Amino acid sequence: MDIHRCRFVPYPASTINALAFSHTSIWKASAKSPHNLRLAIGRANGNIEIWNPQGGHWVQESILSGGKDRSIEGLLWTHDLEGQRDDENKKAVPGRLRLFSIGYSTVITEWDLALGKPLRHSGGNYGEIWCIAAQPRWQAPAKSVGSSTKANDDQISEQHLAVGCADGTVVLHSTGDGDLRFLRTLARPSGKKSRVLCISFIGRGKIVAGYADSTIRIFNMSNGRQLSSMSLGAGQPGGPSEILVWSVKCLSDGTIVSGDSTGEIRFWDGQNYTLLQRIKSHKEDILDLAVSADGLTVFSGGMDRRTTMYQRTADGKGKRNRWAEISHQRYHSHDIKTMATFESHDMSVVVSGGVDAAPIIIPLREFGKEYVRSLPIFPNCRPVQSAPKKRLVASWWDREIFIWRIGGMWGGAQESGAAPDQRQVRKLVAKIALQGEENIASMSISPDGNLVAVSTLSSVKMFHLRASKISARDSIKLGKAEVPASLAGHGSKLLQFSPDSKWLLAIRCNNSIYLHRIAMTSDVHERSRILEHGVDLRRLPRAPNNSPRVQHGSLGEYEASIIRAAWSSDSRILVLSDLQGQLDSWVLEGYEDLTHSGDHVANGQELMTESAINGDDEESNEVSDEEAQPVIILGQHWIRNPRAALLPRIPSFPLVMSFRPAKTATPAALTNGYTTVHPTRNNPNPHSHDLPIGEDRLFVLTSLHKVYEYQIFAGKLSDWSRRNPPSILPEDFRAIRDRAMDCVWDVSDGKERVWIYGSSFLWMFDLARDLPAVVQKAPQVQDHPDGDTQQISRSSKKRKRKHTQEENHDLMQGTSGAGSKIPEQESSTGVGSRIRTTNGLEQGEGQWLSLQTMHSQARADDDDANHDDAPEDATDDLSALVRVRRADSEYPYERDDQRNGDRTTEKQDLVNGEAAAHRSADKGLPYWHTFKYRPILGIVLLSDESRGEDHNVTRGKEVYESQRGIEVALVERPRWDLDLPPRYHGDQEWDK
C-alpha cells in the first residue's frame, strides 16, 4: 500500500464552550452508570457533539449541526419524571431526557436528539443570555406506611430553568408538560445593569448568581426576593476596579464556591453567607469550577491553562473544615473554559474543554492513580472523501468544501520527463462555499468524480465537476446540478454515492431512507441528471428498546438513529445500522436495462420473495409497501434482503461497516434490453427477479472494538468470523483506547487485507489467515498522561521497566473512566501505595504488600459484574468448537507463499511502504500496526487499480522492484498546526 501523507488539508479546530452530562452523579455504593449516560459538548461553530462514555471507551455517536454565528455557550440536560401507561398493566414510563442550549442571543433552544435539529425555542424581552442552570430534579422521599411518593404538584414535578442575562436580569423558564415557556422574571436589573456571568441552584428553592460587579447574590425562587449579597471587594491594584465572578457552584453541604477574575477560589458559608476561605491558585482568571458529589473535592480551570485540585483537610481534631490545594497540572495547551463531572460506582471523572478543542478526561476518585486521557478533536465520521478515478480528495467543514487533485506517486498524471521536484504533488481545483447560515451535515463525492452532493438539515444541493476546456488536466469547472424537489426540499443527515456512481443514498433527519437514481451519459457535453422519483426503503419493524431502569430516563427515538451505511462493491447491496446495533439490508433485483425510459411503478405486481418461493406464507404476508408496488428503474428495483430478519443485533453499535471488495468485474448494462425477459400484454415493462451473486461479506467493527463478519444473503456469520471470535483479537488491538473511524481494503495480488484506522493508529488484519490462538508477544502499548497511546520501542527497554501483557491488561481493567492505571513505580501523587506486615516481633520477617493489588483483588468480583462489555481474555488454546471450525489448524499462522518457499524480498517491502507488515507476516502474525501517523483526519483511496507491469523505482543509489497495490491519501492534522488565538504565557514558559 502506497501512502501519501497529506497535511495541507485545513480543518479548523472549534473551541469547546460548554460541557454537560445527561445525568447527575449517583452517590451510592453499588449504583452503576446509566446505560443511556451521554456527554454533550458544545462548540463555537454551533455544533453539539453527543458522546457515549460506554464504560470508559468514549465514543462519539452523533453531531447536531449548528450554523453561522450560533456559538453554543451553555448546555444542560433535564429529566422529566416518569409516568404511567394508560393500559391495564400500568407500567411506569421512563421520563424523557431533554437537552437545552444557549448562545449569544435571548433564546433558549431545546434540541430533538432523534432529528438532530432544534425542537423549540423560548425567548423574551431581556438581554442576551450569558448563563443557564437547571433546577435539581425532584426526588421522592423515603416510603413509609400509608404515605405516597407520587408528585401531584406541577411545580414539584418539573424542572425550572434559570438564566442570567447581560442586563442583570434573572429569568425563570418552565419545562412542564413537555414544553418550554417563559415563566417569570426573578430579579430585575439595577441602575448599574451589571451582567450575570454565572448561575446555580442551592437545592430546589434558592438561586445563587455571580455578577460582573464584584458581587454574588442569593435569591428565593418562590417570591424572587434577594436574600443576600456577598461582595468580593475591589480588584487588584493596577487592574480593573471590579472583579468578575466567572463561576459559582454549590457543594452537597450547602457551601458556595466561586472562581473569579483575580485567580482566587473562595468558599462561602451557605447558611449566613460569609466568606470562609480564599486560595490564590491561578495566575489568571478562573473560568469554571467542578465539584465532586460528596463535596470533598473541587477542580478549577482557567486562562493560565492550569487544572487545580482542592480537597478538604482535617485539623488536629479530625474535622475537615479547611481547604487546601493538592495538585495542579497543565493538561491543556490553551484556556480552559468549561468543566463537568459525573460519579457513580464504576465511573468518576472530570471532563474539561477549552480553546484547544480537545476534551480532557481526568480521574476524580482515582486522581493520581490513573492516567489523564485526551479525546480526539476530529469527528468520528471522517470529513474527507475521494474520487479514485480522478484522484480527487474532498474535505469540508462548517459551510465550505475544498477539492484537491493529488499527483501520482510514481509519476501518474505528471509528465514522465519532469524532475521529481518539478512535479505538482497537489493542486486545489475547486472550492464551494454554501450560501445560508446552516453548517454542512453531510457531503459525498461520486467515485467517478463527476458529482458532489452536499446537505444541510433543511436542503440538499448537487454540483457537476467537469474538466475545464482551458486546462483539462488540472482545472475543474463547477456547475450547479438540478435536484428533484423530492430530494432538494428535505434535509439529510447522511449522503453517500454508490461505488458505481449510479445511486445516491439520502438519510433524512427522521431516518427515512431514500435512493435516487442518477442517469449517466457517455456524452461529455451532456450532464448527468437525477431521476424524479426516488425509492423509499422501509426498515424492519422492531419493538422499542425500553430502558430496564425507569429512573434513568429515556432518549426516545434517538437510539434508533441511523449512523452508518455500507455499499457492496457492485452497488447491489445496501446495509444500514443504527445506534442500537440493528442491521437493515436491501438488494437490487434484476439487471440494468438501458432500453427502459426513466422509472415507473409496476402496479398490481407482487414481488416473489425467497420466503414466498419456499412456501413460507407467514413471511410472504408481511410484504412491505415498496415490495408490493416496486419502483422499477431501468429494469431494476430494490427489495428487502430475504434473509434480513436473520441478521443478529450487534452487541454494540458499529463504527466501521464495509463490504469485502469483489475480485471479479460486474456485468455491464444491456444496451439492447434484457433479452431473456419478454414484454407481454399484461406486463409491457418486464424485469428480472435475479438477485446479485457478487461478494456479500460485510466487515463490522463495533464501538467496543470487536470484529464480526456477516454473510448478508445467508443471514449469519462468515466462516472467518466463526473461526476468529472477538475473544482472540490481539491484546495490542484491544488496548487501543481511541476508537476506529473507518477502513480501506487491499485485495490486489490476491491479498485480503483490511486497514483500520483511528485518530492515533493504523492497524492491518489479513483476513486470508486466521488469528493466532495463543497471545503473541508484541511491543507494548501504554497510555501517557497526554492521552495518546504510544508504543514503547525496543531501544527504550533499558530506560523503562517492562510490563507483561497480563499486567497491562490488569492496568486497563476496573478503571474509573479515564486512562489506564498508573504503575506503582510511576505513581508520584497521593499517599504511599505499599504497606508492611510483620508476624510477631521479628521485623525482618515482614512482608511488603501492594495496596493497589489488594484493592484490585477486593473488586475482582464487582468488576466482572460492572463491566459486562469488557473483552474476554484470550486463552492459550481455542475452544473445541473454534478448533473444529478452523480448516487448517496445523499451520494457522503461515502464509500460503511461505509453505511454497516463496518469500517477498525486503527491498520490495521497503518500496511499497509495508516492510514492517511483511516482516510480521514472515513471523506468522496475520496483523500489523503502527502509531506513526497522528492525528489522522481520514484515509481515502486514490487508486484501487494495479499500476500495470512491475517497474523499477530509483531511490538514491538503490533500485527496488515495486509491487502492485492500492494507493491512499493519509490526511493528518497535527495539533501544533492548528490556528489558535494567542494564549497566556507564564513565567519560564515559551512556545516550542
GROMACS .gro file of C-alpha atoms in nm, residues 483-617:
model
  135
  483VAL     CA    1  -3.209   1.835  -0.793
  484PRO     CA    2  -3.567   1.699  -0.783
  485ALA     CA    3  -3.797   1.867  -0.533
  486SER     CA    4  -3.842   1.536  -0.353
  487LEU     CA    5  -3.471   1.547  -0.267
  488ALA     CA    6  -3.385   1.917  -0.256
  489GLY     CA    7  -3.668   2.018  -0.024
  490HIS     CA    8  -3.571   1.783   0.257
  491GLY     CA    9  -3.254   1.799   0.456
  492SER     CA   10  -3.041   1.489   0.502
  493LYS     CA   11  -2.802   1.388   0.775
  494LEU     CA   12  -2.622   1.130   0.558
  495LEU     CA   13  -2.547   1.131   0.185
  496GLN     CA   14  -2.350   0.859   0.010
  497PHE     CA   15  -2.293   0.767  -0.355
  498SER     CA   16  -2.279   0.404  -0.459
  499PRO     CA   17  -1.943   0.269  -0.582
  500ASP     CA   18  -2.065   0.275  -0.945
  501SER     CA   19  -2.187   0.638  -0.903
  502LYS     CA   20  -2.537   0.540  -1.022
  503TRP     CA   21  -2.725   0.571  -0.690
  504LEU     CA   22  -2.738   0.838  -0.422
  505LEU     CA   23  -2.841   0.737  -0.071
  506ALA     CA   24  -3.012   1.007   0.135
  507ILE     CA   25  -3.095   0.952   0.503
  508ARG     CA   26  -3.329   1.224   0.618
  509CYS     CA   27  -3.337   1.369   0.968
  510ASN     CA   28  -3.634   1.149   1.061
  511ASN     CA   29  -3.437   0.838   0.949
  512SER     CA   30  -3.638   0.798   0.628
  513ILE     CA   31  -3.433   0.617   0.365
  514TYR     CA   32  -3.440   0.725   0.001
  515LEU     CA   33  -3.244   0.610  -0.302
  516HIS     CA   34  -3.218   0.831  -0.609
  517ARG     CA   35  -3.106   0.701  -0.948
  518ILE     CA   36  -2.855   0.905  -1.145
  519ALA     CA   37  -2.898   0.885  -1.522
  520MET     CA   38  -2.544   0.882  -1.653
  521THR     CA   39  -2.437   0.968  -2.006
  522SER     CA   40  -2.124   0.899  -2.206
  523ASP     CA   41  -2.152   1.229  -2.395
  524VAL     CA   42  -1.912   1.482  -2.244
  525HIS     CA   43  -2.142   1.767  -2.345
  526GLU     CA   44  -2.439   1.628  -2.155
  527ARG     CA   45  -2.471   1.631  -1.779
  528SER     CA   46  -2.583   1.352  -1.557
  529ARG     CA   47  -2.927   1.403  -1.407
  530ILE     CA   48  -3.121   1.265  -1.115
  531LEU     CA   49  -3.446   1.090  -1.193
  532GLU     CA   50  -3.754   1.250  -1.046
  533HIS     CA   51  -3.888   0.963  -0.838
  534GLY     CA   52  -3.683   0.814  -0.558
  535VAL     CA   53  -3.711   0.477  -0.391
  536ASP     CA   54  -3.847   0.479  -0.038
  537LEU     CA   55  -3.694   0.195   0.164
  538ARG     CA   56  -3.857   0.074   0.484
  539ARG     CA   57  -3.681  -0.077   0.781
  540LEU     CA   58  -3.789  -0.393   0.958
  541PRO     CA   59  -4.047  -0.325   1.229
  542ARG     CA   60  -3.894  -0.371   1.571
  543ALA     CA   61  -4.014  -0.331   1.926
  544PRO     CA   62  -3.877  -0.023   2.104
  545ASN     CA   63  -3.570  -0.079   2.316
  546ASN     CA   64  -3.714   0.015   2.653
  547SER     CA   65  -3.478   0.102   2.933
  548PRO     CA   66  -3.459  -0.167   3.202
  549ARG     CA   67  -3.434   0.108   3.464
  550VAL     CA   68  -3.713   0.361   3.457
  551GLN     CA   69  -3.532   0.606   3.685
  552HIS     CA   70  -3.257   0.661   3.427
  553GLY     CA   71  -3.491   0.818   3.175
  554SER     CA   72  -3.531   0.767   2.805
  555LEU     CA   73  -3.365   0.912   2.496
  556GLY     CA   74  -3.674   0.841   2.287
  557GLU     CA   75  -3.614   0.756   1.923
  558TYR     CA   76  -3.255   0.876   1.937
  559GLU     CA   77  -3.112   0.526   1.981
  560ALA     CA   78  -3.286   0.418   1.660
  561SER     CA   79  -3.098   0.683   1.459
  562ILE     CA   80  -2.914   0.554   1.153
  563ILE     CA   81  -2.542   0.626   1.177
  564ARG     CA   82  -2.362   0.400   0.924
  565ALA     CA   83  -2.420   0.284   0.567
  566ALA     CA   84  -2.229   0.036   0.353
  567TRP     CA   85  -2.250  -0.046  -0.019
  568SER     CA   86  -2.124  -0.364  -0.177
  569SER     CA   87  -1.859  -0.319  -0.444
  570ASP     CA   88  -2.111  -0.394  -0.721
  571SER     CA   89  -2.357  -0.138  -0.573
  572ARG     CA   90  -2.632  -0.401  -0.547
  573ILE     CA   91  -2.639  -0.450  -0.168
  574LEU     CA   92  -2.707  -0.175   0.084
  575VAL     CA   93  -2.676  -0.219   0.462
  576LEU     CA   94  -2.764   0.039   0.728
  577SER     CA   95  -2.713   0.032   1.104
  578ASP     CA   96  -2.839   0.239   1.397
  579LEU     CA   97  -2.718   0.314   1.747
  580GLN     CA   98  -2.887   0.000   1.880
  581GLY     CA   99  -2.677  -0.221   1.653
  582GLN     CA  100  -2.973  -0.326   1.434
  583LEU     CA  101  -2.888  -0.409   1.072
  584ASP     CA  102  -3.121  -0.348   0.778
  585SER     CA  103  -3.028  -0.469   0.431
  586TRP     CA  104  -3.166  -0.438   0.079
  587VAL     CA  105  -3.063  -0.583  -0.257
  588LEU     CA  106  -3.104  -0.458  -0.612
  589GLU     CA  107  -3.303  -0.711  -0.810
  590GLY     CA  108  -3.261  -0.764  -1.183
  591TYR     CA  109  -3.017  -0.627  -1.438
  592GLU     CA  110  -2.977  -0.277  -1.572
  593ASP     CA  111  -3.168  -0.231  -1.898
  594LEU     CA  112  -3.096   0.098  -2.074
  595THR     CA  113  -3.396   0.049  -2.305
  596HIS     CA  114  -3.627   0.135  -2.014
  597SER     CA  115  -3.718   0.501  -2.010
  598GLY     CA  116  -3.691   0.656  -1.667
  599ASP     CA  117  -3.875   0.493  -1.382
  600HIS     CA  118  -4.223   0.359  -1.327
  601VAL     CA  119  -4.426   0.169  -1.070
  602ALA     CA  120  -4.541  -0.179  -1.153
  603ASN     CA  121  -4.892  -0.162  -1.005
  604GLY     CA  122  -5.057  -0.486  -0.907
  605GLN     CA  123  -4.736  -0.680  -0.944
  606GLU     CA  124  -4.635  -0.860  -0.629
  607LEU     CA  125  -4.279  -0.950  -0.556
  608MET     CA  126  -4.188  -1.314  -0.519
  609THR     CA  127  -3.956  -1.311  -0.221
  610GLU     CA  128  -3.750  -1.611  -0.127
  611SER     CA  129  -3.991  -1.697   0.155
  612ALA     CA  130  -4.283  -1.698  -0.089
  613ILE     CA  131  -4.095  -1.923  -0.327
  614ASN     CA  132  -4.022  -2.166  -0.045
  615GLY     CA  133  -4.385  -2.164   0.064
  616ASP     CA  134  -4.350  -1.963   0.384
  617ASP     CA  135  -4.693  -1.799   0.383
   0.00000   0.00000   0.00000
